[in-house]
Structure formats: structure tokens, C-alpha cells
Amino acid sequence: FVGDLHGLNTLAHQPQKIAAIEGVWETERGAPLLLFALPDEATRRNHFEVGVPKGASLILKHDPEGEIRGLNEFEGRHPPVAPLFWGFRIMVGVGLLMLATSWAGVWALRRTAPHALPRALLWGLVGMTFSGWVATVAGWYVTEIGRQPYLVFGELLTRDLVGPAPAASIAVSLTAYLL
């Protein structure tokens, strides 16, 4: 529910971010929900698309014939497509994997005693240790990369607020911070 509200808000206020997330190049009605594609900004199209017909329009407009504005309407004013396209799919995919793993755990606990859980499930739970972090970082990337080329959406371009510090100074300070 909250994800749906967030998606509708983003569609209303940052339609180019949604177009990049969904890999929609041309404005279209009944846009498919792309499960897989290789977005190509040079040719402004996707390669090897696998999608659910009308799925993006249904999710984003709550209407299978809803219109989704394409990236070509925002030429020069849209974020890089591939990081958003893949970042969103990683975020959602890991979230679904976390749900499936937790449901498998509940199902197994209802069928057996806790000390007799299947070894594969226990190893699967160990493998999911950092899944929440991965989903959060992927979502953060989608949010931050998705606002480009703006710092303040529609008002202030990133290039207009770049400081005079040389890249080497920034790299040294970032490295020191990380250490």
C-alpha cells in the first residue's frame, strides 16, 4: 500500500524517474511492466524485453490503458536509465525474496519443531542476513540517481552547484572517512 502511494507520488512529481525505472522510451498507453530488459541510452530503446502486457500502466495509473510518459519527452532532463532500471528491480526482487524466505520459515515452523528445521532453510536464512541492507541501498540509489540531473527537482541542476574542490581532494576525504 505504501509502495503504491509512493509510486503514484513519484509519477505525479517526477515522471522521468518513473519512465527510467520502467524503461519506457516513448509515451504510450497500456505500457508493459518490463521484468527484464537491457536499456540502451545510445539508441534510446531496450534490448531483450520480457514484460507483462499493460502491467506498468495498471500499476502506475490503476488503468491497463493508462498513459505513461516516455523518456523521449524529457531528453536531456532525465536520469541515467540503467542504474534506475536495475536498482529498482534489485530492490523489489530482494524484498520479494525476503517475503518468500520468511513465509517458508513460518511454514516449516508450523510443520516441525524448531530444532528439526530443514538444513536448507537454515542456510537460506543465513544467506538472507544482509538482504534488508541490499534492498535499502538499492532503493537509496534509485532515489538519489533518480533525481539527476537536478539537486532540487525542476529548479536547481547538479552542475550549477558543483564546488571548486578537485576530485583528488574529495577522493582522499572520502577514503579517510570510510577508513
PDB file of C-alpha atoms in Angstrom:
ATOM      1  CA  PHE A   1       0.000   0.000   0.000  1.00  0.00           C
ATOM      2  CA  VAL A   2       2.722   2.462   0.970  1.00  0.00           C
ATOM      3  CA  GLY A   3       4.794   1.451  -2.065  1.00  0.00           C
ATOM      4  CA  ASP A   4       1.795   2.123  -4.298  1.00  0.00           C
ATOM      5  CA  LEU A   5       1.294   5.567  -2.757  1.00  0.00           C
ATOM      6  CA  HIS A   6       4.990   6.327  -3.196  1.00  0.00           C
ATOM      7  CA  GLY A   7       4.876   5.232  -6.840  1.00  0.00           C
ATOM      8  CA  LEU A   8       1.833   7.415  -7.544  1.00  0.00           C
ATOM      9  CA  ASN A   9       3.514  10.394  -5.877  1.00  0.00           C
ATOM     10  CA  THR A  10       6.703   9.871  -7.887  1.00  0.00           C
ATOM     11  CA  LEU A  11       4.688   9.559 -11.101  1.00  0.00           C
ATOM     12  CA  ALA A  12       2.958  12.867 -10.352  1.00  0.00           C
ATOM     13  CA  HIS A  13       6.089  14.805  -9.371  1.00  0.00           C
ATOM     14  CA  GLN A  14       8.998  13.030 -11.125  1.00  0.00           C
ATOM     15  CA  PRO A  15       7.581  11.310 -14.212  1.00  0.00           C
ATOM     16  CA  GLN A  16      11.017  10.979 -15.819  1.00  0.00           C
ATOM     17  CA  LYS A  17      12.228   8.929 -12.842  1.00  0.00           C
ATOM     18  CA  ILE A  18       9.288   6.551 -13.333  1.00  0.00           C
ATOM     19  CA  ALA A  19       9.975   6.377 -17.082  1.00  0.00           C
ATOM     20  CA  ALA A  20      13.588   5.391 -16.335  1.00  0.00           C
ATOM     21  CA  ILE A  21      12.562   2.841 -13.677  1.00  0.00           C
ATOM     22  CA  GLU A  22      10.110   1.266 -16.118  1.00  0.00           C
ATOM     23  CA  GLY A  23      12.318   1.593 -19.207  1.00  0.00           C
ATOM     24  CA  VAL A  24       9.623   3.488 -21.148  1.00  0.00           C
ATOM     25  CA  TRP A  25      11.176   5.478 -24.009  1.00  0.00           C
ATOM     26  CA  GLU A  26       8.088   6.577 -25.944  1.00  0.00           C
ATOM     27  CA  THR A  27       4.898   7.866 -24.326  1.00  0.00           C
ATOM     28  CA  GLU A  28       2.396   5.050 -24.558  1.00  0.00           C
ATOM     29  CA  ARG A  29      -0.942   3.790 -23.351  1.00  0.00           C
ATOM     30  CA  GLY A  30      -1.004   0.282 -21.961  1.00  0.00           C
ATOM     31  CA  ALA A  31       2.729   0.280 -21.168  1.00  0.00           C
ATOM     32  CA  PRO A  32       4.112  -3.169 -20.303  1.00  0.00           C
ATOM     33  CA  LEU A  33       5.726  -3.963 -16.963  1.00  0.00           C
ATOM     34  CA  LEU A  34       9.242  -4.944 -18.000  1.00  0.00           C
ATOM     35  CA  LEU A  35      10.593  -7.780 -15.884  1.00  0.00           C
ATOM     36  CA  PHE A  36      13.834  -7.845 -17.846  1.00  0.00           C
ATOM     37  CA  ALA A  37      15.384  -5.616 -20.477  1.00  0.00           C
ATOM     38  CA  LEU A  38      18.724  -4.086 -21.367  1.00  0.00           C
ATOM     39  CA  PRO A  39      18.124  -0.324 -21.603  1.00  0.00           C
ATOM     40  CA  ASP A  40      20.321   1.340 -24.227  1.00  0.00           C
ATOM     41  CA  GLU A  41      20.555   5.124 -23.908  1.00  0.00           C
ATOM     42  CA  ALA A  42      22.603   5.437 -27.109  1.00  0.00           C
ATOM     43  CA  THR A  43      19.796   4.019 -29.280  1.00  0.00           C
ATOM     44  CA  ARG A  44      17.045   5.102 -26.850  1.00  0.00           C
ATOM     45  CA  ARG A  45      15.424   1.675 -26.734  1.00  0.00           C
ATOM     46  CA  ASN A  46      15.518  -1.598 -24.796  1.00  0.00           C
ATOM     47  CA  HIS A  47      17.002  -4.881 -25.934  1.00  0.00           C
ATOM     48  CA  PHE A  48      15.710  -8.355 -24.984  1.00  0.00           C
ATOM     49  CA  GLU A  49      12.499  -7.130 -23.331  1.00  0.00           C
ATOM     50  CA  VAL A  50      10.452  -9.547 -21.249  1.00  0.00           C
ATOM     51  CA  GLY A  51       7.330  -7.902 -19.925  1.00  0.00           C
ATOM     52  CA  VAL A  52       3.793  -8.217 -18.684  1.00  0.00           C
ATOM     53  CA  PRO A  53       1.445  -6.529 -21.197  1.00  0.00           C
ATOM     54  CA  LYS A  54      -0.173  -3.361 -19.800  1.00  0.00           C
ATOM     55  CA  GLY A  55       1.361  -4.084 -16.381  1.00  0.00           C
ATOM     56  CA  ALA A  56       3.139  -0.746 -15.855  1.00  0.00           C
ATOM     57  CA  SER A  57       0.015   1.206 -16.790  1.00  0.00           C
ATOM     58  CA  LEU A  58      -2.081  -0.908 -14.440  1.00  0.00           C
ATOM     59  CA  ILE A  59       0.307  -0.472 -11.511  1.00  0.00           C
ATOM     60  CA  LEU A  60       1.066   3.212 -12.058  1.00  0.00           C
ATOM     61  CA  LYS A  61      -2.280   4.507 -13.322  1.00  0.00           C
ATOM     62  CA  HIS A  62      -4.599   1.794 -11.931  1.00  0.00           C
ATOM     63  CA  ASP A  63      -5.845   1.509 -15.508  1.00  0.00           C
ATOM     64  CA  PRO A  64      -4.493  -1.006 -18.041  1.00  0.00           C
ATOM     65  CA  GLU A  65      -4.839   1.638 -20.765  1.00  0.00           C
ATOM     66  CA  GLY A  66      -3.279   4.433 -18.687  1.00  0.00           C
ATOM     67  CA  GLU A  67      -0.708   6.657 -20.369  1.00  0.00           C
ATOM     68  CA  ILE A  68       2.901   6.602 -19.173  1.00  0.00           C
ATOM     69  CA  ARG A  69       5.118   9.449 -20.376  1.00  0.00           C
ATOM     70  CA  GLY A  70       8.290   8.232 -22.061  1.00  0.00           C
ATOM     71  CA  LEU A  71      11.901   9.318 -21.590  1.00  0.00           C
ATOM     72  CA  ASN A  72      11.964  10.917 -25.038  1.00  0.00           C
ATOM     73  CA  GLU A  73       9.699  13.671 -23.664  1.00  0.00           C
ATOM     74  CA  PHE A  74      12.449  14.555 -21.185  1.00  0.00           C
ATOM     75  CA  GLU A  75      15.520  14.465 -23.419  1.00  0.00           C
ATOM     76  CA  GLY A  76      18.449  15.963 -21.524  1.00  0.00           C
ATOM     77  CA  ARG A  77      16.343  16.193 -18.346  1.00  0.00           C
ATOM     78  CA  HIS A  78      16.095  12.596 -17.238  1.00  0.00           C
ATOM     79  CA  PRO A  79      18.316  10.439 -15.015  1.00  0.00           C
ATOM     80  CA  PRO A  80      20.580   7.685 -16.317  1.00  0.00           C
ATOM     81  CA  VAL A  81      18.283   4.803 -17.191  1.00  0.00           C
ATOM     82  CA  ALA A  82      20.213   1.576 -16.496  1.00  0.00           C
ATOM     83  CA  PRO A  83      21.056   2.275 -12.805  1.00  0.00           C
ATOM     84  CA  LEU A  84      17.416   3.113 -12.051  1.00  0.00           C
ATOM     85  CA  PHE A  85      16.005   0.261 -14.077  1.00  0.00           C
ATOM     86  CA  TRP A  86      18.240  -2.331 -12.386  1.00  0.00           C
ATOM     87  CA  GLY A  87      18.326  -0.706  -8.945  1.00  0.00           C
ATOM     88  CA  PHE A  88      14.546  -0.827  -8.732  1.00  0.00           C
ATOM     89  CA  ARG A  89      14.435  -4.466  -9.812  1.00  0.00           C
ATOM     90  CA  ILE A  90      17.092  -5.402  -7.261  1.00  0.00           C
ATOM     91  CA  MET A  91      15.164  -3.594  -4.514  1.00  0.00           C
ATOM     92  CA  VAL A  92      11.847  -5.247  -5.378  1.00  0.00           C
ATOM     93  CA  GLY A  93      13.398  -8.653  -6.117  1.00  0.00           C
ATOM     94  CA  VAL A  94      15.265  -8.805  -2.812  1.00  0.00           C
ATOM     95  CA  GLY A  95      12.123  -7.650  -0.990  1.00  0.00           C
ATOM     96  CA  LEU A  96      10.107 -10.453  -2.578  1.00  0.00           C
ATOM     97  CA  LEU A  97      12.860 -12.938  -1.746  1.00  0.00           C
ATOM     98  CA  MET A  98      12.759 -11.796   1.900  1.00  0.00           C
ATOM     99  CA  LEU A  99       8.990 -12.352   1.972  1.00  0.00           C
ATOM    100  CA  ALA A 100       9.268 -15.792   0.373  1.00  0.00           C
ATOM    101  CA  THR A 101      12.023 -16.815   2.789  1.00  0.00           C
ATOM    102  CA  SER A 102      10.077 -15.662   5.830  1.00  0.00           C
ATOM    103  CA  TRP A 103       6.931 -17.437   4.632  1.00  0.00           C
ATOM    104  CA  ALA A 104       8.944 -20.629   4.064  1.00  0.00           C
ATOM    105  CA  GLY A 105      10.273 -20.303   7.610  1.00  0.00           C
ATOM    106  CA  VAL A 106       6.790 -19.879   9.074  1.00  0.00           C
ATOM    107  CA  TRP A 107       5.507 -22.822   7.037  1.00  0.00           C
ATOM    108  CA  ALA A 108       8.417 -25.012   8.199  1.00  0.00           C
ATOM    109  CA  LEU A 109       7.989 -23.968  11.850  1.00  0.00           C
ATOM    110  CA  ARG A 110       4.309 -24.894  11.762  1.00  0.00           C
ATOM    111  CA  ARG A 111       5.157 -28.365  10.435  1.00  0.00           C
ATOM    112  CA  THR A 112       8.174 -29.282  12.594  1.00  0.00           C
ATOM    113  CA  ALA A 113       9.831 -28.461  15.877  1.00  0.00           C
ATOM    114  CA  PRO A 114      12.344 -25.562  15.808  1.00  0.00           C
ATOM    115  CA  HIS A 115      15.286 -27.920  16.425  1.00  0.00           C
ATOM    116  CA  ALA A 116      14.277 -30.050  13.413  1.00  0.00           C
ATOM    117  CA  LEU A 117      14.096 -27.349  10.743  1.00  0.00           C
ATOM    118  CA  PRO A 118      15.485 -28.383   7.347  1.00  0.00           C
ATOM    119  CA  ARG A 119      19.151 -27.566   6.920  1.00  0.00           C
ATOM    120  CA  ALA A 120      18.480 -25.905   3.542  1.00  0.00           C
ATOM    121  CA  LEU A 121      16.081 -23.460   5.203  1.00  0.00           C
ATOM    122  CA  LEU A 122      18.613 -22.615   7.906  1.00  0.00           C
ATOM    123  CA  TRP A 123      21.314 -21.952   5.305  1.00  0.00           C
ATOM    124  CA  GLY A 124      18.821 -19.911   3.303  1.00  0.00           C
ATOM    125  CA  LEU A 125      18.125 -17.764   6.362  1.00  0.00           C
ATOM    126  CA  VAL A 126      21.855 -17.246   6.859  1.00  0.00           C
ATOM    127  CA  GLY A 127      22.132 -16.238   3.201  1.00  0.00           C
ATOM    128  CA  MET A 128      19.414 -13.637   3.727  1.00  0.00           C
ATOM    129  CA  THR A 129      21.313 -11.919   6.558  1.00  0.00           C
ATOM    130  CA  PHE A 130      22.170  -8.779   4.601  1.00  0.00           C
ATOM    131  CA  SER A 131      19.169  -8.801   2.266  1.00  0.00           C
ATOM    132  CA  GLY A 132      17.463  -5.884   4.023  1.00  0.00           C
ATOM    133  CA  TRP A 133      20.615  -3.820   3.640  1.00  0.00           C
ATOM    134  CA  VAL A 134      20.886  -4.705  -0.070  1.00  0.00           C
ATOM    135  CA  ALA A 135      17.251  -3.726  -0.694  1.00  0.00           C
ATOM    136  CA  THR A 136      17.685  -0.462   1.224  1.00  0.00           C
ATOM    137  CA  VAL A 137      20.858   0.520  -0.636  1.00  0.00           C
ATOM    138  CA  ALA A 138      19.256  -0.311  -3.990  1.00  0.00           C
ATOM    139  CA  GLY A 139      16.267   1.868  -3.067  1.00  0.00           C
ATOM    140  CA  TRP A 140      18.576   4.662  -1.968  1.00  0.00           C
ATOM    141  CA  TYR A 141      20.379   4.504  -5.322  1.00  0.00           C
ATOM    142  CA  VAL A 142      17.046   4.709  -7.144  1.00  0.00           C
ATOM    143  CA  THR A 143      16.092   7.766  -5.092  1.00  0.00           C
ATOM    144  CA  GLU A 144      19.397   9.617  -5.419  1.00  0.00           C
ATOM    145  CA  ILE A 145      20.318   8.733  -9.009  1.00  0.00           C
ATOM    146  CA  GLY A 146      16.685   9.241  -9.988  1.00  0.00           C
ATOM    147  CA  ARG A 147      16.738  12.929  -9.077  1.00  0.00           C
ATOM    148  CA  GLN A 148      19.517  13.662 -11.591  1.00  0.00           C
ATOM    149  CA  PRO A 149      20.206  15.992 -13.332  1.00  0.00           C
ATOM    150  CA  TYR A 150      18.623  18.021 -10.505  1.00  0.00           C
ATOM    151  CA  LEU A 151      19.548  18.610  -6.867  1.00  0.00           C
ATOM    152  CA  VAL A 152      16.252  20.412  -6.274  1.00  0.00           C
ATOM    153  CA  PHE A 153      13.852  18.830  -8.705  1.00  0.00           C
ATOM    154  CA  GLY A 154      12.969  21.105 -11.593  1.00  0.00           C
ATOM    155  CA  GLU A 155      14.790  24.064 -10.019  1.00  0.00           C
ATOM    156  CA  LEU A 156      18.498  23.521  -9.396  1.00  0.00           C
ATOM    157  CA  LEU A 157      20.737  21.444 -11.652  1.00  0.00           C
ATOM    158  CA  THR A 158      23.578  19.458 -10.105  1.00  0.00           C
ATOM    159  CA  ARG A 159      26.088  21.101 -12.442  1.00  0.00           C
ATOM    160  CA  ASP A 160      25.086  24.536 -11.116  1.00  0.00           C
ATOM    161  CA  LEU A 161      26.130  23.682  -7.561  1.00  0.00           C
ATOM    162  CA  VAL A 162      29.405  21.852  -8.110  1.00  0.00           C
ATOM    163  CA  GLY A 163      32.144  23.236  -5.866  1.00  0.00           C
ATOM    164  CA  PRO A 164      35.731  24.080  -6.818  1.00  0.00           C
ATOM    165  CA  ALA A 165      37.353  21.211  -4.850  1.00  0.00           C
ATOM    166  CA  PRO A 166      39.498  18.965  -7.068  1.00  0.00           C
ATOM    167  CA  ALA A 167      38.428  15.344  -7.436  1.00  0.00           C
ATOM    168  CA  ALA A 168      41.617  14.121  -5.722  1.00  0.00           C
ATOM    169  CA  SER A 169      40.749  16.062  -2.545  1.00  0.00           C
ATOM    170  CA  ILE A 170      37.273  14.581  -2.476  1.00  0.00           C
ATOM    171  CA  ALA A 171      38.671  11.077  -3.011  1.00  0.00           C
ATOM    172  CA  VAL A 172      41.148  11.492  -0.125  1.00  0.00           C
ATOM    173  CA  SER A 173      38.492  12.802   2.254  1.00  0.00           C
ATOM    174  CA  LEU A 174      36.041  10.034   1.283  1.00  0.00           C
ATOM    175  CA  THR A 175      38.736   7.382   1.764  1.00  0.00           C
ATOM    176  CA  ALA A 176      39.660   8.816   5.170  1.00  0.00           C
ATOM    177  CA  TYR A 177      36.007   8.856   6.176  1.00  0.00           C
ATOM    178  CA  LEU A 178      35.475   5.251   5.082  1.00  0.00           C
ATOM    179  CA  LEU A 179      38.612   4.093   6.899  1.00  0.00           C
TER     180      LEU A 179
END
